Short mmCIF file of C-alpha atoms and ligand atoms in Angstrom, two decimals:
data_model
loop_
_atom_site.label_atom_id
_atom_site.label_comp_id
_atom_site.label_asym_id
_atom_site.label_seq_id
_atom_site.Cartn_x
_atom_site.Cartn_y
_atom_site.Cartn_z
CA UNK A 1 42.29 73.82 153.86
CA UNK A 2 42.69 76.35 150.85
CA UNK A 3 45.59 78.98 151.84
CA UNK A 4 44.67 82.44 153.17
CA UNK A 5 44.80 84.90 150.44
CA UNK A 6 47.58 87.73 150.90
CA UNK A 7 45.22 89.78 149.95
CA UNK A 8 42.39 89.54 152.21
CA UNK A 9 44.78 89.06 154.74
CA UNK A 10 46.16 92.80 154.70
CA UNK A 11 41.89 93.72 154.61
CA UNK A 12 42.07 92.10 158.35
CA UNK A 13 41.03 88.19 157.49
CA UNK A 14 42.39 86.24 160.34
CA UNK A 15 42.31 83.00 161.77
CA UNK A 16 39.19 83.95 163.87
CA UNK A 17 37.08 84.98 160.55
CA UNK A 18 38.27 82.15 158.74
CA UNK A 19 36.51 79.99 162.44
CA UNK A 20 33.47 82.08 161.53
CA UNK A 21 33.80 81.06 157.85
CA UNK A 22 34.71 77.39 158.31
CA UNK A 23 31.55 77.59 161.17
CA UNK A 24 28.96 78.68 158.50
CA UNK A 25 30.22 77.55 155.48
CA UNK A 26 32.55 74.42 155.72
CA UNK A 27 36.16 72.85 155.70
CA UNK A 28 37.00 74.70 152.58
CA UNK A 29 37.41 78.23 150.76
CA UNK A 30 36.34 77.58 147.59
CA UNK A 31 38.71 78.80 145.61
CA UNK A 32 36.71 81.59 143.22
CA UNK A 33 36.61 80.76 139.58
CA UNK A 34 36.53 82.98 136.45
CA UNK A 35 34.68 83.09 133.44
CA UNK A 36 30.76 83.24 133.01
CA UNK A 37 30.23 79.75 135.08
CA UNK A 38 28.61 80.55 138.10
CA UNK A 39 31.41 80.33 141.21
CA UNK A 40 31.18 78.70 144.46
CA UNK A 41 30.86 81.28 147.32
CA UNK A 42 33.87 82.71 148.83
CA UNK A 43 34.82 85.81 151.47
CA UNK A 44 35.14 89.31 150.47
CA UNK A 45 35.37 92.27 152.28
CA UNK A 46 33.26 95.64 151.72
CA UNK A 47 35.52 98.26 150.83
CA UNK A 48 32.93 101.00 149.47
CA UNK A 49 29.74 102.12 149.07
CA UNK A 50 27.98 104.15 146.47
CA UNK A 51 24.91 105.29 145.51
CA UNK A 52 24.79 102.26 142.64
CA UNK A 53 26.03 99.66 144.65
CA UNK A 54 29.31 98.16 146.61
CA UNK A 55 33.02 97.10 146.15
CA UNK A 56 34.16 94.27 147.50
CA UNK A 57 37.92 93.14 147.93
CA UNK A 58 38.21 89.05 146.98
CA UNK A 59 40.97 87.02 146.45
CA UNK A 60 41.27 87.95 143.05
CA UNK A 61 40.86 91.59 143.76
CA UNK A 62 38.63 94.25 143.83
CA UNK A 63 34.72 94.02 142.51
CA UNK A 64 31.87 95.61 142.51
CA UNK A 65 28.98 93.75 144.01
CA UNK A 66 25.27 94.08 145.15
CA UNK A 67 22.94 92.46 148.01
CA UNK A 68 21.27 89.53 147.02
CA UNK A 69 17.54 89.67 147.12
CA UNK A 70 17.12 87.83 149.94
CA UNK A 71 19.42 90.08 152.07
CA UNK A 72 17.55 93.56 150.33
CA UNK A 73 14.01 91.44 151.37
CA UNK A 74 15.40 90.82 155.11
CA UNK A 75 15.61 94.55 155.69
CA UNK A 76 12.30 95.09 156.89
CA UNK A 77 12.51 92.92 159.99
CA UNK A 78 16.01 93.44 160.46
CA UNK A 79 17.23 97.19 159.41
CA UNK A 80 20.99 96.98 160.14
CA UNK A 81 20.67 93.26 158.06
CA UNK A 82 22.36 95.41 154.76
CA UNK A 83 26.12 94.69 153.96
CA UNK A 84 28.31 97.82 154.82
CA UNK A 85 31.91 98.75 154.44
CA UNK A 86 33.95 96.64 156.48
CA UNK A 87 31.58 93.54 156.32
CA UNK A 88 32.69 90.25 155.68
CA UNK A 89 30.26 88.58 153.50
CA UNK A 90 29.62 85.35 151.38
CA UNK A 91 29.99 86.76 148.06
CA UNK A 92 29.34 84.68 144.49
CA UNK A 93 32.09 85.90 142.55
CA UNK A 94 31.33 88.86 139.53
CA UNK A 95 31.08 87.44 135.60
CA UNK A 96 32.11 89.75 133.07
CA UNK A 97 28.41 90.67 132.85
CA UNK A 98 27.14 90.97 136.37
CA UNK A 99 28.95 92.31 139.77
CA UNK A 100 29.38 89.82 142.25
CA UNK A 101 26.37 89.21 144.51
CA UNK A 102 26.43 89.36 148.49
CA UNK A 103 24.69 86.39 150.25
CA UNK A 104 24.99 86.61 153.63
CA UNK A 105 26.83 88.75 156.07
CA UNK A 106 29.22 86.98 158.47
CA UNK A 107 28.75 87.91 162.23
CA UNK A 108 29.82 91.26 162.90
CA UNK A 109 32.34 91.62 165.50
CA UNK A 110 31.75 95.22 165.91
CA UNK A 111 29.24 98.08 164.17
CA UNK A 112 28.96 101.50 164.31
CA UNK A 113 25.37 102.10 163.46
CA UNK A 114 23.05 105.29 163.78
CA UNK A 115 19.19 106.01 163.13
CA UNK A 116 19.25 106.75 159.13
CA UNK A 117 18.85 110.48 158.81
CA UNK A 118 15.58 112.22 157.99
CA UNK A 119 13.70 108.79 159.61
CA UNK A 120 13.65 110.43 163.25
CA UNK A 121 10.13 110.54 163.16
CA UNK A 122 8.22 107.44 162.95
CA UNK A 123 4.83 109.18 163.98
CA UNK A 124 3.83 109.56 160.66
CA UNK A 125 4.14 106.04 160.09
CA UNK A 126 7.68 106.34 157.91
CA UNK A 127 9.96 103.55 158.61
CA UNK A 128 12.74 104.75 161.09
CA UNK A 129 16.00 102.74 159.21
CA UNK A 130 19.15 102.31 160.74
CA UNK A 131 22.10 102.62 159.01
CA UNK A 132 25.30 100.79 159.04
CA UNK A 133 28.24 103.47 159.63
CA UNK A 134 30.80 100.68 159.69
CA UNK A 135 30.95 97.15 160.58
CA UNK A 136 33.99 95.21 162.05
CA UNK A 137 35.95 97.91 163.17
CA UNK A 138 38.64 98.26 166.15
CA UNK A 139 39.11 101.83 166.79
CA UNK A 140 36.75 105.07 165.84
CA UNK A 141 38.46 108.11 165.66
CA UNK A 142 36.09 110.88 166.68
CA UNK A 143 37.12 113.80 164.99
CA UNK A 144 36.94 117.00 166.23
CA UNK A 145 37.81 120.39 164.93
CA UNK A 146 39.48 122.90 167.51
CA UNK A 147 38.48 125.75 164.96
CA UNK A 148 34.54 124.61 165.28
CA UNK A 149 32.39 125.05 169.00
CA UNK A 150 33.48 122.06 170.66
CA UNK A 151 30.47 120.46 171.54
CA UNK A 152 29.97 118.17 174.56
CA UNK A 153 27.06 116.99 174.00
CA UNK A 154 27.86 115.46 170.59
CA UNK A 155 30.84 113.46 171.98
CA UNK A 156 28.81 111.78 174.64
CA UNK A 157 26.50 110.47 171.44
CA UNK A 158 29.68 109.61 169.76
CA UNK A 159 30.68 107.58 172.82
CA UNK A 160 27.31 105.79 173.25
CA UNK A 161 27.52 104.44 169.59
CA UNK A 162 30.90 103.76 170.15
CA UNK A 163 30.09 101.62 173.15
CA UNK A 164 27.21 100.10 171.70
CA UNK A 165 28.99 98.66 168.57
CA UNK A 166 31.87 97.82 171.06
CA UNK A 167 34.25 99.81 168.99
CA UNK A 168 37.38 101.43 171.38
CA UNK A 169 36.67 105.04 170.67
CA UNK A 170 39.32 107.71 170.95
CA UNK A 171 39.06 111.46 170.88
CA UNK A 172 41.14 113.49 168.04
CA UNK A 173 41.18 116.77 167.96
CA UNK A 174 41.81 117.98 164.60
CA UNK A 175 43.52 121.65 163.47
CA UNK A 176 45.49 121.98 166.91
CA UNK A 177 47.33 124.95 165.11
CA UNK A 178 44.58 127.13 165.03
CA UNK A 179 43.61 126.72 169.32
CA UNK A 180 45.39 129.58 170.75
CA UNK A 181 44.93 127.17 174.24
CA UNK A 182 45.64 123.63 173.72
CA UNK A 183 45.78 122.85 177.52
CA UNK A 184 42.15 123.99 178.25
CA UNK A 185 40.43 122.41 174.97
CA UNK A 186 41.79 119.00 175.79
CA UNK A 187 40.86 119.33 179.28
CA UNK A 188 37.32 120.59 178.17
CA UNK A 189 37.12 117.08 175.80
CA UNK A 190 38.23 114.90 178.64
CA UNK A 191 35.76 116.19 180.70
CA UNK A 192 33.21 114.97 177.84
CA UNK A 193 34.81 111.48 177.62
CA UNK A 194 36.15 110.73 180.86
CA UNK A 195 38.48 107.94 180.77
CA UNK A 196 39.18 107.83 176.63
CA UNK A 197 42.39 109.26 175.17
CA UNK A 198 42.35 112.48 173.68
CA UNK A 199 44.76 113.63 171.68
CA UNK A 200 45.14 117.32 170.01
CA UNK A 201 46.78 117.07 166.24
CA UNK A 202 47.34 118.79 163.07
CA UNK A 203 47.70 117.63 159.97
CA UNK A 204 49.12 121.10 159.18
CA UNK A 205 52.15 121.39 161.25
CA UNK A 206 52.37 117.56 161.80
CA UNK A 207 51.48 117.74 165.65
CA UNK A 208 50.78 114.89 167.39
CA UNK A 209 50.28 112.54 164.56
CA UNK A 210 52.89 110.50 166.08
CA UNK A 211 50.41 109.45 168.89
CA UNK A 212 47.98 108.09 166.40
CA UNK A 213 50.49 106.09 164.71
CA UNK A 214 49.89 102.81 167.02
CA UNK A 215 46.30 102.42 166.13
CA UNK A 216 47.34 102.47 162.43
CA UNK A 217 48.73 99.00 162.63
CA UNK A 218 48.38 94.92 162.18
CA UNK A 219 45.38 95.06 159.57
CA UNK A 220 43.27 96.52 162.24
CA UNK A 221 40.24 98.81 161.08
CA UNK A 222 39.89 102.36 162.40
CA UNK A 223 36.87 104.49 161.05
CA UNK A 224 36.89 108.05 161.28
CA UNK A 225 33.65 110.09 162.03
CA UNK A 226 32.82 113.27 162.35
CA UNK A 227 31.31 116.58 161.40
CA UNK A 228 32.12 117.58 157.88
CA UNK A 229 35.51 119.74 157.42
CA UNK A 230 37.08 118.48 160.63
CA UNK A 231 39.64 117.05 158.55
CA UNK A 232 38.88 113.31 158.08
CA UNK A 233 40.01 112.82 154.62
CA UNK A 234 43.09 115.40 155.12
CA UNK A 235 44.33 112.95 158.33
CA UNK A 236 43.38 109.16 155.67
CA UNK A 237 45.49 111.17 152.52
CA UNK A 238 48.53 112.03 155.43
CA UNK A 239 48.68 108.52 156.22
CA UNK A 240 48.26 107.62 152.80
CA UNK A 241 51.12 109.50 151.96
CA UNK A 242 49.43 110.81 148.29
CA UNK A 243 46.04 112.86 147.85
CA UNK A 244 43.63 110.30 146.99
CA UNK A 245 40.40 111.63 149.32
CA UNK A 246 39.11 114.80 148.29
CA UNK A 247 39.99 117.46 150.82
CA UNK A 248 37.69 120.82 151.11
CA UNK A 249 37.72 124.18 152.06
CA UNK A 250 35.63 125.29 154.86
CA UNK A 251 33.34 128.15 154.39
CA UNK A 252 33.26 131.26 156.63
CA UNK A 253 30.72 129.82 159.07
CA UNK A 254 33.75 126.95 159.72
CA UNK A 255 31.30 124.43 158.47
CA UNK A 256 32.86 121.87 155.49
CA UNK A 257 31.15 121.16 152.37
CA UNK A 258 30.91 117.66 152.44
CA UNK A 259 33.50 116.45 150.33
CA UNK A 260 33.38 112.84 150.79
CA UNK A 261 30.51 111.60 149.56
CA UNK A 262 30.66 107.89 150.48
CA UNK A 263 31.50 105.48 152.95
CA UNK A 264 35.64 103.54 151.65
CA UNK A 265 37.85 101.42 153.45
CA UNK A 266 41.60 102.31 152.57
CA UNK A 267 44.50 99.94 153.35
CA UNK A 268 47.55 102.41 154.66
CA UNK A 269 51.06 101.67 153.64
CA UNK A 270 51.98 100.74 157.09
CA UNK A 271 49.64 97.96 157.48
CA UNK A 272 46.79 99.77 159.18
CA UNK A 273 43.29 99.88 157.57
CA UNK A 274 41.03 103.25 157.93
CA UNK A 275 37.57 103.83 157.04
CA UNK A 276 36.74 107.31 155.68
CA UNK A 277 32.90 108.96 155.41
CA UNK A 278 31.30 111.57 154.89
CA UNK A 279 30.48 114.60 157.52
CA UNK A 280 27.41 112.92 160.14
CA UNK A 281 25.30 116.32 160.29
CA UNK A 282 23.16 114.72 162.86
CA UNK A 283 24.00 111.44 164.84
CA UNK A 284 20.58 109.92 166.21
CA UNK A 285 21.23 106.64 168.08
CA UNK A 286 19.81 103.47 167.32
CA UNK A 287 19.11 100.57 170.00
CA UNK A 288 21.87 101.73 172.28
CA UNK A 289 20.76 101.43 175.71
CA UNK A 290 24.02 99.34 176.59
CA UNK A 291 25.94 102.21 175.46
CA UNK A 292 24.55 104.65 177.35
CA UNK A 293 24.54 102.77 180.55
CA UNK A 294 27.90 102.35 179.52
CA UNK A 295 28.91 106.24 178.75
CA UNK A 296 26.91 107.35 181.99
CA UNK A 297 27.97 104.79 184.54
CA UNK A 298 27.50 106.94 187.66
CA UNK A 299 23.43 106.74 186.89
CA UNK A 300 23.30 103.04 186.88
CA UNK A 301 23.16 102.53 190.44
CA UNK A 302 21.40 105.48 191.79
CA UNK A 303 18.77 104.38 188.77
CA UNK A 304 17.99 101.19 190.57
CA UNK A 305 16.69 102.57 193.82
CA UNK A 306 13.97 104.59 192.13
CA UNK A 307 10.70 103.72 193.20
CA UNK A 308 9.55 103.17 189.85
CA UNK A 309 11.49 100.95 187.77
CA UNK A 310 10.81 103.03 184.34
CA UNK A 311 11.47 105.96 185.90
CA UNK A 312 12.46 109.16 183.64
CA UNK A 313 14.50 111.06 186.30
CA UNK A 314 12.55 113.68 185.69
CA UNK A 315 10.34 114.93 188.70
CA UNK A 316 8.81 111.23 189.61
CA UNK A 317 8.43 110.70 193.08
CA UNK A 318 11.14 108.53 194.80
CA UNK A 319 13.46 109.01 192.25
CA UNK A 320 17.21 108.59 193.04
CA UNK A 321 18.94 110.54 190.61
CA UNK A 322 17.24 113.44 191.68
CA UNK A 323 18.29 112.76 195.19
CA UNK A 324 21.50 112.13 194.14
CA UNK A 325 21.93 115.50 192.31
CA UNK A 326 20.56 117.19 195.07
CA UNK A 327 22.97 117.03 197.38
CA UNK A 328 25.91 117.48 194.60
CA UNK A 329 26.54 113.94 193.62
CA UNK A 330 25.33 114.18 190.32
CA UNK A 331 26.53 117.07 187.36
CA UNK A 332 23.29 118.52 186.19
CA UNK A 333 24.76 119.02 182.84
CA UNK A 334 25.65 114.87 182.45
CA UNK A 335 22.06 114.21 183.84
CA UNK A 336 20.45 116.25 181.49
CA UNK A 337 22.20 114.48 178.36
CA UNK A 338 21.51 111.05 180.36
CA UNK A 339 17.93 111.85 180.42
CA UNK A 340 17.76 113.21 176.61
CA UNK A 341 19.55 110.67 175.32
CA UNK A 342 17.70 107.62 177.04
CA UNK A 343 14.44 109.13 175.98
CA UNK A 344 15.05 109.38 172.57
CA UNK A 345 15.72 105.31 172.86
CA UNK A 346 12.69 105.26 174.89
CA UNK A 347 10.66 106.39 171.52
CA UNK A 348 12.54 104.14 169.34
CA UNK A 349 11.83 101.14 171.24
CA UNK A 350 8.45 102.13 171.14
CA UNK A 351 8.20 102.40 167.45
CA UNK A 352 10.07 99.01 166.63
CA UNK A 353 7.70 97.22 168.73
CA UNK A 354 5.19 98.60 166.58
CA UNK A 355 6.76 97.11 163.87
CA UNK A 356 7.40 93.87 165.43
CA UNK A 357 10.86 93.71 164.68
CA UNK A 358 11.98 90.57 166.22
CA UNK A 359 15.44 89.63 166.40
CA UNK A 360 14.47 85.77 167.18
CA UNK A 361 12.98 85.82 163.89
CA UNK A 362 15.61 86.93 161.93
CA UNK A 363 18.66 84.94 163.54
CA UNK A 364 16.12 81.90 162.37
CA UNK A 365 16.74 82.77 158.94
CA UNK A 366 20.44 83.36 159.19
CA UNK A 367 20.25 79.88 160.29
CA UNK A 368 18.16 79.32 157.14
CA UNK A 369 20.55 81.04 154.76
CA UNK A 370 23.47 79.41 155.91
CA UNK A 371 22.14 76.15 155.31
CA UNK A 372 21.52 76.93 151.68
CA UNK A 373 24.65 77.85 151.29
CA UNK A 374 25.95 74.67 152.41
CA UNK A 375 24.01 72.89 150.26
CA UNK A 376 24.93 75.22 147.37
CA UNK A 377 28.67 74.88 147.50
CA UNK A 378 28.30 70.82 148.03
CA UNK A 379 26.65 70.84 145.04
CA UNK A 380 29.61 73.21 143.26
CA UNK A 381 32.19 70.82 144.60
CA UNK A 382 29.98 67.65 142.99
N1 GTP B 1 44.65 124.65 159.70
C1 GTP B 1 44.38 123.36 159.49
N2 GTP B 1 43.50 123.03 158.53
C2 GTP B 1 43.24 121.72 158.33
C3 GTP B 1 43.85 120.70 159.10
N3 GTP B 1 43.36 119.52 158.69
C4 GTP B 1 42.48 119.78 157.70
N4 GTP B 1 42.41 121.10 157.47
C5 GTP B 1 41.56 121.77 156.47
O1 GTP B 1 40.20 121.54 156.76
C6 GTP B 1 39.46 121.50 155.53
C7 GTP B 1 38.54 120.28 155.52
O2 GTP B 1 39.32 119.11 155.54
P1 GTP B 1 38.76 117.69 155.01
O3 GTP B 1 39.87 116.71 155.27
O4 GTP B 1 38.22 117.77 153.65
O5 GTP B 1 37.56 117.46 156.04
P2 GTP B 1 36.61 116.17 156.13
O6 GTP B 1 36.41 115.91 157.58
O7 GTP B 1 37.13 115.05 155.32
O8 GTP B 1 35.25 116.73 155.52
P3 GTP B 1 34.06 115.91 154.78
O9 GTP B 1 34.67 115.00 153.79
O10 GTP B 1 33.19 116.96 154.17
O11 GTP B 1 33.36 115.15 155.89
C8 GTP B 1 40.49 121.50 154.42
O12 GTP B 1 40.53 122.78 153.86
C9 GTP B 1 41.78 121.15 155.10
O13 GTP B 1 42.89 121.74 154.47
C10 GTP B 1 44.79 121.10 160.11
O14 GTP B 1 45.37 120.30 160.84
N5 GTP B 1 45.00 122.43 160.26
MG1 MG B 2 36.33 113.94 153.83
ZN1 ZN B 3 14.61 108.17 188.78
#
């Protein structure tokens, strides 16, 4: 078997993707070729997104790159079927004339994904789209300014996607030297996220940036989310140790400007890799009713003894939860959020069945598309 490139090593290949690869693809890496001759496929990671297109990180280096048709085509059954940063994807290597060009998208370990903005509503009959925050990441850092109105009810979205995606969230707490009362904010936050660490920093004064430093490690991924000027790109350039991301100023009303514009995966000096974005103004979920029964565990089991079993929790007769918060078991505040959250999903669902998205379908023609590939790089080796 061709040896593991150093290089896509330190972007987090390891013996597991290399399974996946060998799984889809074959015995072999092909090893990519250069020159105008068509290549045989190899790996490559997304790095960054732009407006035009995407960067990939190869063997030989860094490229840009687009989604093949057939990938742009699958989009309408599938909408979270578009390569993102931290993808690994089957990629025909770039000629000095065209980028290289994405063919399939290996199995994601893990993805952050949230209802594309402006699609909320799907009355009208626009297409709700999801979008692909990150793919294949460990850790989400969600970032929090102690200067802006800490916001509970934002966190437990942040902790549903999280869940969903199966991405280990933790809670950072950005500008600790403005909060006049450290003690109380982080106790606020953990009363959000019960049970997920939260930890207070500044990038200022250099507080507590020690206790993120074991997550920045090994060649695994941490993305960083959160509302714009909370001091995302400020905490990537720290670790960088030089100003590459743009940093802003924030405004009067302690909102950012949105200085990042788009979505990069940075490898860190020390090994770690982080993915920056830009500010999430709004954070609709998509599909995550795991990760809500996940965030809001104490409503699982009250939820089944309701009479009816699509009960809202909200006035139905026989219904547990409201039983349960009755006599104190339940907070109101939690409950509410619970019952917001899961009927937003509730609308989704109902919209992608009007769409017939069908994930049956479109694992069929992964199956499909991994086949030609085969078939395409037996014929390369001929
Ligand atoms: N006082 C203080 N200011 C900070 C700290 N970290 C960041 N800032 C300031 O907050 C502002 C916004 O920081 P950015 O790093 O650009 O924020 P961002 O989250 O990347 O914002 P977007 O890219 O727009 O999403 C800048 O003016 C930073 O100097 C901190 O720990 N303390
Ligand atoms: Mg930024
Ligand atoms: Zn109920």
């Amino acid at each position: 078997m061709a040896e593991i490139s150093e290089l896509l090593r330190c972007y987090g290949w390891d013996a597991r993707w290399q399974e996946a690869w060998r799984s889809a693809y074959g015995p072999d890496v092909p090893s990519p070729r250069v020159g105008t001759q068509p290549g045989a496929i190899e790996p490559a990671r997304v790095i960054a997104e732009h407006r035009g297109g995407l960067v990939v990180v190869c063997a030989g280096g860094e490229h840009p790159a687009l989604p093949a048709g057939t990938l742009r085509r699958r989009r309408k059954r599938e909408p979270a079927a578009l390569p993102a940063v931290g993808d690994w994807v089957a990629a025909l290597p770039c000629t000095p004339l065209t980028p290289a060009v994405i063919q399939a998208v290996l199995p994601r370990r893990t993805v952050l994904v949230r209802q594309a903005s402006g699609s909320r509503k799907s009355a009208g009959g626009a297409a709700v789209e999801a979008q692909v925050l990150a793919a294949n990441v460990d850790v989400v850092f969600l970032v929090n300014a102690l200067d802006a109105e800490f916001n509970p009810r934002r966190i437990e979205r942040f902790l549903v996607l999280a869940a969903e995606g199966r991405v280990e969230p933790v809670l950072v707490l950005t500008k600790a030297d403005l909060c006049a009362d450290l003690d109380a904010a982080v106790a606020l936050a953990s009363r959000a996220a019960p049970g997920v660490p939260v930890l207070p920093v500044s990038a200022r004064t250099g507080h507590g940036l020690a206790e993120l430093e074991p997550f920045l490690h090994g060649h695994r991924t941490v993305a960083l989310l959160g509302l714009s000027g909370a001091g995302k790109s400020t905490l990537v350039n720290r670790w960088l140790g030089q100003a590459r991301q743009a940093v802003g100023e924030v405004d009067a009303a302690g909102e950012g400007r949105h200085i990042t514009t788009h979505r990069a995966l940075l490898a860190l000096p020390g090994g770690g890799l982080v993915v920056d974005t830009p500010g999430l103004r709004e954070l609709a979920l998509w599909q995550a009713e795991a990760g809500l029964a996940e965030v809001f565990p104490e409503f699982e089991r009250p939820a089944a003894a309701c009479r009816f079993r699509d009960c809202r929790h909200a006035g139905e007769p026989g219904c547990a939860i409201a039983a349960a918060a009755e006599v104190g078991e339940i907070d109101p505040e939690r409950l509410e959020s619970y019952r917001k959250l899961a009927r937003e999903l509730g609308h989704q669902r109902r919209s992608d069945k009007l769409r017939g998205l069908d994930a049956r379908r479109a694992r069929k023609s992964d199956a499909r598309m991994s086949r030609a590939i085969k078939d395409f790089n037996k014929h390369q080796r001929k």
